[in-house]
PDB file of C-alpha atoms in Angstrom:
ATOM      1  CA  MET E   1     -19.733  -1.672 -16.402  1.00  0.00           C
ATOM      2  CA  ALA E   2     -19.111  -5.037 -14.826  1.00  0.00           C
ATOM      3  CA  PRO E   3     -19.403  -5.520 -11.034  1.00  0.00           C
ATOM      4  CA  SER E   4     -16.396  -5.168  -9.166  1.00  0.00           C
ATOM      5  CA  ARG E   5     -14.943  -8.441  -8.081  1.00  0.00           C
ATOM      6  CA  HIS E   6     -11.105  -8.120  -8.046  1.00  0.00           C
ATOM      7  CA  CYS E   7      -9.632  -6.106  -5.338  1.00  0.00           C
ATOM      8  CA  LEU E   8      -5.844  -4.857  -5.207  1.00  0.00           C
ATOM      9  CA  PHE E   9      -4.595  -4.044  -1.539  1.00  0.00           C
ATOM     10  CA  ASP E  10      -1.795  -1.651  -1.065  1.00  0.00           C
ATOM     11  CA  LEU E  11       0.426  -3.050   1.811  1.00  0.00           C
ATOM     12  CA  ASP E  12       2.200  -0.172   3.833  1.00  0.00           C
ATOM     13  CA  GLY E  13      -0.207   1.812   5.641  1.00  0.00           C
ATOM     14  CA  THR E  14      -3.325  -0.068   4.166  1.00  0.00           C
ATOM     15  CA  LEU E  15      -3.026  -3.611   5.402  1.00  0.00           C
ATOM     16  CA  THR E  16      -0.332  -3.093   7.994  1.00  0.00           C
ATOM     17  CA  ASP E  17       1.179  -0.180   9.989  1.00  0.00           C
ATOM     18  CA  PRO E  18       4.805  -0.604   9.069  1.00  0.00           C
ATOM     19  CA  GLU E  19       6.079   2.872  10.267  1.00  0.00           C
ATOM     20  CA  THR E  20       8.441   1.725  12.996  1.00  0.00           C
ATOM     21  CA  GLY E  21      10.363  -0.737  10.869  1.00  0.00           C
ATOM     22  CA  ILE E  22      10.703   1.417   7.848  1.00  0.00           C
ATOM     23  CA  VAL E  23      11.712   4.709   9.506  1.00  0.00           C
ATOM     24  CA  ARG E  24      14.249   2.952  11.578  1.00  0.00           C
ATOM     25  CA  SER E  25      15.658   1.099   8.378  1.00  0.00           C
ATOM     26  CA  MET E  26      15.685   4.414   6.390  1.00  0.00           C
ATOM     27  CA  ARG E  27      17.770   5.787   9.267  1.00  0.00           C
ATOM     28  CA  HIS E  28      20.225   2.768   9.004  1.00  0.00           C
ATOM     29  CA  GLY E  29      20.204   3.543   5.152  1.00  0.00           C
ATOM     30  CA  LEU E  30      21.048   6.824   5.310  1.00  0.00           C
ATOM     31  CA  SER E  31      23.572   6.690   8.233  1.00  0.00           C
ATOM     32  CA  ALA E  32      25.605   4.313   5.701  1.00  0.00           C
ATOM     33  CA  VAL E  33      26.096   7.273   3.376  1.00  0.00           C
ATOM     34  CA  GLY E  34      26.596   9.682   6.186  1.00  0.00           C
ATOM     35  CA  VAL E  35      23.184  11.183   6.127  1.00  0.00           C
ATOM     36  CA  TYR E  36      22.070  11.565  10.050  1.00  0.00           C
ATOM     37  CA  ASP E  37      19.863  14.722  10.382  1.00  0.00           C
ATOM     38  CA  VAL E  38      16.685  13.778   8.670  1.00  0.00           C
ATOM     39  CA  ASP E  39      13.423  14.122  11.151  1.00  0.00           C
ATOM     40  CA  HIS E  40      10.938  11.539  11.792  1.00  0.00           C
ATOM     41  CA  ALA E  41       8.196  13.330  10.053  1.00  0.00           C
ATOM     42  CA  THR E  42       9.936  13.621   6.809  1.00  0.00           C
ATOM     43  CA  LEU E  43      10.928   9.860   6.906  1.00  0.00           C
ATOM     44  CA  ARG E  44       7.273   9.106   7.642  1.00  0.00           C
ATOM     45  CA  SER E  45       6.230  11.185   4.645  1.00  0.00           C
ATOM     46  CA  LEU E  46       8.298   8.776   2.420  1.00  0.00           C
ATOM     47  CA  ILE E  47       6.688   5.641   3.219  1.00  0.00           C
ATOM     48  CA  GLY E  48       4.481   4.352   0.438  1.00  0.00           C
ATOM     49  CA  PRO E  49       6.379   5.677  -2.936  1.00  0.00           C
ATOM     50  CA  PRO E  50       9.673   3.744  -4.163  1.00  0.00           C
ATOM     51  CA  LEU E  51      12.515   4.074  -1.844  1.00  0.00           C
ATOM     52  CA  TRP E  52      15.100   5.308  -4.474  1.00  0.00           C
ATOM     53  CA  ASP E  53      12.580   8.267  -5.187  1.00  0.00           C
ATOM     54  CA  GLY E  54      12.455   9.095  -1.391  1.00  0.00           C
ATOM     55  CA  PHE E  55      16.145   8.999  -0.976  1.00  0.00           C
ATOM     56  CA  THR E  56      16.738  11.072  -4.064  1.00  0.00           C
ATOM     57  CA  ARG E  57      14.324  13.892  -2.853  1.00  0.00           C
ATOM     58  CA  LEU E  58      16.572  13.918   0.529  1.00  0.00           C
ATOM     59  CA  GLY E  59      19.499  14.707  -1.692  1.00  0.00           C
ATOM     60  CA  VAL E  60      21.366  11.355  -1.094  1.00  0.00           C
ATOM     61  CA  ARG E  61      24.303  11.277  -3.576  1.00  0.00           C
ATOM     62  CA  ASP E  62      24.755   7.448  -3.409  1.00  0.00           C
ATOM     63  CA  VAL E  63      21.161   6.265  -3.415  1.00  0.00           C
ATOM     64  CA  ASP E  64      22.177   2.674  -4.395  1.00  0.00           C
ATOM     65  CA  ALA E  65      24.131   2.337  -1.318  1.00  0.00           C
ATOM     66  CA  ALA E  66      21.609   3.849   0.830  1.00  0.00           C
ATOM     67  CA  VAL E  67      19.022   1.442  -0.521  1.00  0.00           C
ATOM     68  CA  ALA E  68      21.302  -1.539   0.041  1.00  0.00           C
ATOM     69  CA  ALA E  69      21.793  -0.532   3.639  1.00  0.00           C
ATOM     70  CA  TYR E  70      18.156  -0.224   4.133  1.00  0.00           C
ATOM     71  CA  ARG E  71      17.411  -3.618   2.697  1.00  0.00           C
ATOM     72  CA  GLU E  72      20.086  -5.177   4.889  1.00  0.00           C
ATOM     73  CA  ARG E  73      18.493  -4.104   8.145  1.00  0.00           C
ATOM     74  CA  TYR E  74      14.804  -4.347   6.750  1.00  0.00           C
ATOM     75  CA  ALA E  75      15.003  -7.988   5.572  1.00  0.00           C
ATOM     76  CA  ASP E  76      16.463  -8.809   9.144  1.00  0.00           C
ATOM     77  CA  ILE E  77      14.536  -6.867  11.341  1.00  0.00           C
ATOM     78  CA  GLY E  78      12.513  -4.141   9.872  1.00  0.00           C
ATOM     79  CA  MET E  79       9.762  -5.888   7.962  1.00  0.00           C
ATOM     80  CA  TYR E  80       8.912  -7.557  11.274  1.00  0.00           C
ATOM     81  CA  GLU E  81       8.602  -4.365  13.114  1.00  0.00           C
ATOM     82  CA  ASN E  82       5.022  -4.001  11.733  1.00  0.00           C
ATOM     83  CA  GLU E  83       1.471  -4.858  12.739  1.00  0.00           C
ATOM     84  CA  VAL E  84      -1.845  -5.505  10.932  1.00  0.00           C
ATOM     85  CA  ILE E  85      -4.344  -2.958  10.923  1.00  0.00           C
ATOM     86  CA  PRO E  86      -7.057  -3.909  13.572  1.00  0.00           C
ATOM     87  CA  GLY E  87     -10.297  -4.937  11.633  1.00  0.00           C
ATOM     88  CA  ILE E  88      -8.369  -5.852   8.262  1.00  0.00           C
ATOM     89  CA  PRO E  89      -8.538  -9.763   8.482  1.00  0.00           C
ATOM     90  CA  ALA E  90     -12.186  -9.555   9.000  1.00  0.00           C
ATOM     91  CA  VAL E  91     -12.730  -7.470   5.980  1.00  0.00           C
ATOM     92  CA  LEU E  92     -10.505  -9.733   3.754  1.00  0.00           C
ATOM     93  CA  GLU E  93     -12.457 -12.729   4.964  1.00  0.00           C
ATOM     94  CA  ALA E  94     -15.847 -11.295   4.174  1.00  0.00           C
ATOM     95  CA  LEU E  95     -14.481 -10.259   0.716  1.00  0.00           C
ATOM     96  CA  VAL E  96     -13.454 -13.742   0.053  1.00  0.00           C
ATOM     97  CA  ALA E  97     -16.583 -15.336   1.307  1.00  0.00           C
ATOM     98  CA  ASP E  98     -18.553 -12.665  -0.867  1.00  0.00           C
ATOM     99  CA  GLY E  99     -16.464 -14.108  -3.990  1.00  0.00           C
ATOM    100  CA  TRP E 100     -14.013 -11.281  -4.567  1.00  0.00           C
ATOM    101  CA  THR E 101     -10.467 -12.358  -5.948  1.00  0.00           C
ATOM    102  CA  LEU E 102      -7.915 -10.434  -3.606  1.00  0.00           C
ATOM    103  CA  ALA E 103      -4.178  -9.382  -4.700  1.00  0.00           C
ATOM    104  CA  VAL E 104      -1.652  -7.126  -2.842  1.00  0.00           C
ATOM    105  CA  ALA E 105      -0.280  -4.550  -5.290  1.00  0.00           C
ATOM    106  CA  THR E 106       2.803  -2.734  -3.613  1.00  0.00           C
ATOM    107  CA  SER E 107       5.657  -0.787  -4.560  1.00  0.00           C
ATOM    108  CA  LYS E 108       7.675  -2.765  -1.956  1.00  0.00           C
ATOM    109  CA  PRO E 109       9.815  -5.430  -3.522  1.00  0.00           C
ATOM    110  CA  ALA E 110       7.725  -8.608  -3.934  1.00  0.00           C
ATOM    111  CA  VAL E 111      10.082 -10.759  -2.247  1.00  0.00           C
ATOM    112  CA  PHE E 112       9.733  -8.723   0.844  1.00  0.00           C
ATOM    113  CA  ALA E 113       5.858  -8.239   0.711  1.00  0.00           C
ATOM    114  CA  GLU E 114       5.495 -11.907   0.156  1.00  0.00           C
ATOM    115  CA  LYS E 115       6.978 -12.730   3.575  1.00  0.00           C
ATOM    116  CA  ILE E 116       5.155 -10.058   5.338  1.00  0.00           C
ATOM    117  CA  VAL E 117       1.842 -11.155   4.191  1.00  0.00           C
ATOM    118  CA  GLU E 118       2.741 -14.793   5.173  1.00  0.00           C
ATOM    119  CA  HIS E 119       4.174 -13.898   8.660  1.00  0.00           C
ATOM    120  CA  PHE E 120       1.210 -11.781   9.555  1.00  0.00           C
ATOM    121  CA  GLY E 121      -1.185 -14.741   8.696  1.00  0.00           C
ATOM    122  CA  LEU E 122      -2.790 -12.938   5.541  1.00  0.00           C
ATOM    123  CA  GLY E 123      -1.467 -14.965   2.830  1.00  0.00           C
ATOM    124  CA  GLY E 124      -4.632 -17.280   2.532  1.00  0.00           C
ATOM    125  CA  PHE E 125      -6.902 -14.462   1.479  1.00  0.00           C
ATOM    126  CA  PHE E 126      -4.724 -13.270  -1.512  1.00  0.00           C
ATOM    127  CA  THR E 127      -4.494 -14.945  -4.933  1.00  0.00           C
ATOM    128  CA  TYR E 128      -1.297 -13.287  -5.923  1.00  0.00           C
ATOM    129  CA  VAL E 129       1.276 -10.534  -4.447  1.00  0.00           C
ATOM    130  CA  ALA E 130       2.469  -8.141  -6.815  1.00  0.00           C
ATOM    131  CA  GLY E 131       5.356  -5.917  -5.770  1.00  0.00           C
ATOM    132  CA  ALA E 132       8.550  -4.196  -7.393  1.00  0.00           C
ATOM    133  CA  THR E 133      11.472  -5.985  -8.360  1.00  0.00           C
ATOM    134  CA  LEU E 134      14.753  -5.478  -6.611  1.00  0.00           C
ATOM    135  CA  ASP E 135      16.549  -4.332  -9.401  1.00  0.00           C
ATOM    136  CA  GLY E 136      13.919  -1.361 -10.134  1.00  0.00           C
ATOM    137  CA  SER E 137      12.745  -2.623 -13.625  1.00  0.00           C
ATOM    138  CA  ARG E 138       9.309  -2.813 -11.876  1.00  0.00           C
ATOM    139  CA  ARG E 139       9.182   0.156  -9.602  1.00  0.00           C
ATOM    140  CA  TYR E 140       6.126   2.420  -9.736  1.00  0.00           C
ATOM    141  CA  LYS E 141       2.584   1.612  -8.729  1.00  0.00           C
ATOM    142  CA  ALA E 142       1.144   1.631 -12.175  1.00  0.00           C
ATOM    143  CA  ASP E 143       3.778  -0.974 -13.231  1.00  0.00           C
ATOM    144  CA  VAL E 144       2.683  -3.153 -10.294  1.00  0.00           C
ATOM    145  CA  ILE E 145      -1.034  -2.657 -10.822  1.00  0.00           C
ATOM    146  CA  ARG E 146      -0.636  -3.663 -14.757  1.00  0.00           C
ATOM    147  CA  HIS E 147       1.419  -6.711 -13.816  1.00  0.00           C
ATOM    148  CA  ALA E 148      -1.314  -7.781 -11.249  1.00  0.00           C
ATOM    149  CA  LEU E 149      -4.197  -7.258 -13.698  1.00  0.00           C
ATOM    150  CA  ASP E 150      -2.180  -9.437 -16.006  1.00  0.00           C
ATOM    151  CA  VAL E 151      -1.532 -12.087 -13.817  1.00  0.00           C
ATOM    152  CA  LEU E 152      -5.058 -12.251 -12.350  1.00  0.00           C
ATOM    153  CA  GLY E 153      -6.768 -11.692 -16.056  1.00  0.00           C
ATOM    154  CA  ALA E 154      -8.590  -9.049 -14.133  1.00  0.00           C
ATOM    155  CA  PRO E 155     -10.434  -6.383 -16.197  1.00  0.00           C
ATOM    156  CA  PRO E 156      -9.725  -2.966 -15.101  1.00  0.00           C
ATOM    157  CA  GLU E 157     -13.244  -2.031 -15.071  1.00  0.00           C
ATOM    158  CA  ALA E 158     -13.974  -4.840 -12.734  1.00  0.00           C
ATOM    159  CA  THR E 159     -11.184  -4.029 -10.431  1.00  0.00           C
ATOM    160  CA  VAL E 160     -10.725  -1.753  -7.411  1.00  0.00           C
ATOM    161  CA  MET E 161      -7.487  -0.730  -5.728  1.00  0.00           C
ATOM    162  CA  VAL E 162      -7.435   0.261  -2.137  1.00  0.00           C
ATOM    163  CA  GLY E 163      -4.559   2.530  -0.925  1.00  0.00           C
ATOM    164  CA  ASP E 164      -3.387   5.157   1.436  1.00  0.00           C
ATOM    165  CA  ARG E 165      -1.498   7.322  -0.901  1.00  0.00           C
ATOM    166  CA  ARG E 166      -1.459   9.561  -3.840  1.00  0.00           C
ATOM    167  CA  GLU E 167       0.696   7.149  -5.802  1.00  0.00           C
ATOM    168  CA  ASP E 168      -2.003   4.317  -5.484  1.00  0.00           C
ATOM    169  CA  VAL E 169      -4.648   6.736  -6.920  1.00  0.00           C
ATOM    170  CA  ALA E 170      -2.571   7.773  -9.893  1.00  0.00           C
ATOM    171  CA  GLY E 171      -1.217   4.387 -10.442  1.00  0.00           C
ATOM    172  CA  ALA E 172      -4.429   2.896 -10.459  1.00  0.00           C
ATOM    173  CA  ALA E 173      -6.044   5.589 -12.865  1.00  0.00           C
ATOM    174  CA  GLU E 174      -3.276   4.950 -15.418  1.00  0.00           C
ATOM    175  CA  CYS E 175      -4.503   1.439 -15.491  1.00  0.00           C
ATOM    176  CA  GLN E 176      -7.942   2.529 -15.693  1.00  0.00           C
ATOM    177  CA  VAL E 177      -8.951   1.166 -12.144  1.00  0.00           C
ATOM    178  CA  ARG E 178     -10.795   3.004  -9.495  1.00  0.00           C
ATOM    179  CA  THR E 179      -9.749   3.475  -5.866  1.00  0.00           C
ATOM    180  CA  VAL E 180     -10.951   3.126  -2.479  1.00  0.00           C
ATOM    181  CA  ALA E 181      -8.823   5.521  -0.274  1.00  0.00           C
ATOM    182  CA  VAL E 182      -8.257   4.808   3.382  1.00  0.00           C
ATOM    183  CA  ARG E 183      -7.534   7.441   6.025  1.00  0.00           C
ATOM    184  CA  TRP E 184      -5.743   5.340   8.595  1.00  0.00           C
ATOM    185  CA  GLY E 185      -2.200   5.191   6.472  1.00  0.00           C
ATOM    186  CA  PHE E 186       0.330   7.938   5.639  1.00  0.00           C
ATOM    187  CA  GLY E 187      -1.754  10.044   2.955  1.00  0.00           C
ATOM    188  CA  GLN E 188      -3.081  13.556   3.479  1.00  0.00           C
ATOM    189  CA  PRO E 189      -6.705  14.504   2.383  1.00  0.00           C
ATOM    190  CA  GLY E 190      -5.433  16.488  -0.640  1.00  0.00           C
ATOM    191  CA  GLU E 191      -3.915  13.148  -2.047  1.00  0.00           C
ATOM    192  CA  PHE E 192      -7.472  11.757  -2.716  1.00  0.00           C
ATOM    193  CA  THR E 193      -9.400  14.334  -4.802  1.00  0.00           C
ATOM    194  CA  ALA E 194      -9.183  12.598  -8.040  1.00  0.00           C
ATOM    195  CA  PRO E 195     -12.337  11.733  -9.979  1.00  0.00           C
ATOM    196  CA  GLU E 196     -11.106   8.016  -9.919  1.00  0.00           C
ATOM    197  CA  VAL E 197     -11.544   8.032  -6.049  1.00  0.00           C
ATOM    198  CA  ILE E 198     -14.771   5.954  -5.410  1.00  0.00           C
ATOM    199  CA  SER E 199     -14.844   6.880  -1.777  1.00  0.00           C
ATOM    200  CA  VAL E 200     -12.533   7.827   1.015  1.00  0.00           C
ATOM    201  CA  VAL E 201     -12.973   5.808   4.309  1.00  0.00           C
ATOM    202  CA  ASP E 202     -11.989   5.951   8.004  1.00  0.00           C
ATOM    203  CA  THR E 203     -12.232   2.338   9.199  1.00  0.00           C
ATOM    204  CA  PRO E 204     -11.964  -1.190   7.871  1.00  0.00           C
ATOM    205  CA  ALA E 205     -15.811  -1.734   8.542  1.00  0.00           C
ATOM    206  CA  ASP E 206     -16.487   1.410   6.102  1.00  0.00           C
ATOM    207  CA  LEU E 207     -14.026   0.049   3.585  1.00  0.00           C
ATOM    208  CA  LEU E 208     -16.112  -3.562   3.453  1.00  0.00           C
ATOM    209  CA  ALA E 209     -19.361  -1.499   3.055  1.00  0.00           C
ATOM    210  CA  VAL E 210     -18.206   0.636   0.103  1.00  0.00           C
ATOM    211  CA  LEU E 211     -16.620  -2.428  -1.540  1.00  0.00           C
ATOM    212  CA  ARG E 212     -19.804  -4.304  -1.308  1.00  0.00           C
ATOM    213  CA  GLU E 213     -21.616  -1.135  -2.835  1.00  0.00           C
ATOM    214  CA  THR E 214     -19.367  -1.113  -5.779  1.00  0.00           C
ATOM    215  CA  ALA E 215     -20.190  -4.594  -6.324  1.00  0.00           C
ATOM    216  CA  ARG E 216     -23.912  -3.601  -6.398  1.00  0.00           C
ATOM    217  CA  THR E 217     -23.696  -0.227  -8.376  1.00  0.00           C
ATOM    218  CA  PRO E 218     -20.245  -0.342 -10.127  1.00  0.00           C
ATOM    219  CA  SER E 219     -20.421   2.891 -11.794  1.00  0.00           C
ATOM    220  CA  ALA E 220     -21.438   4.917  -9.034  1.00  0.00           C
ATOM    221  CA  ARG E 221     -19.243   7.221  -6.723  1.00  0.00           C
ATOM    222  CA  VAL E 222     -20.065   5.978  -3.228  1.00  0.00           C
ATOM    223  CA  ALA E 223     -20.065   8.780  -0.470  1.00  0.00           C
ATOM    224  CA  ASP E 224     -17.250   9.243   1.674  1.00  0.00           C
ATOM    225  CA  GLN E 225     -17.592   7.249   5.064  1.00  0.00           C
ATOM    226  CA  PRO E 226     -16.911   9.636   7.967  1.00  0.00           C
ATOM    227  CA  SER E 227     -16.793   7.991  11.438  1.00  0.00           C
ATOM    228  CA  ALA E 228     -16.220   8.754  15.072  1.00  0.00           C
ATOM    229  CA  GLN E 229     -13.223   6.274  14.927  1.00  0.00           C
ATOM    230  CA  ALA E 230     -11.438   7.950  12.448  1.00  0.00           C
ATOM    231  CA  ASN E 231      -7.880   7.376  12.786  1.00  0.00           C
ATOM    232  CA  THR E 232      -8.292   4.961  15.739  1.00  0.00           C
ATOM    233  CA  GLU E 233      -7.576   1.839  13.593  1.00  0.00           C
ATOM    234  CA  ARG E 234      -3.866   2.062  13.269  1.00  0.00           C
TER     235      ARG E 234
END
């Protein structure tokens, strides 16, 4: 197997902590269709997968209207109620210096993802920002990853996905791409048990170490990286 030199990064919960802006924008979208009683924990659990699917699971009848209202607030305010995970810029800088080609692969519409990456000073690290389409024609993580691989000309066996949710793992696996899962995002431990997961890491420093190890020994599973700083990087 070829060394891993392409890395796809999920955005929400992996590169940035978007909880405040997304949850507030979800409430705005739901209130627009008369839904007011969803608790914070439930809304937080919906961060990552496509918004249409999350609103559908909540029983929203007019999902299109809720999504439109969400996007109205999110485009104006919500996407900037966000912060870069401490330590992530140093990881990206080190990987680029090591010769990796980096891209974003997110279920968020690309038009928003591109603005977020640029606004928070991360644009210079990424060759491409792959995201969903506003019309939903490219919505699921596997579709986004496949699109990113095509644009980059990246072999799946030489690519690693970094993400914080089950959808990242499953979408990457569908494209024959392995995953490094991060614990500082929105996923739960049970989301990272698939054989395609190389390792589960606690900190950006651990992430860098694992990615460098995959470049040296691309076919091996790397041990999970426990850390006394678990969940403190957000």
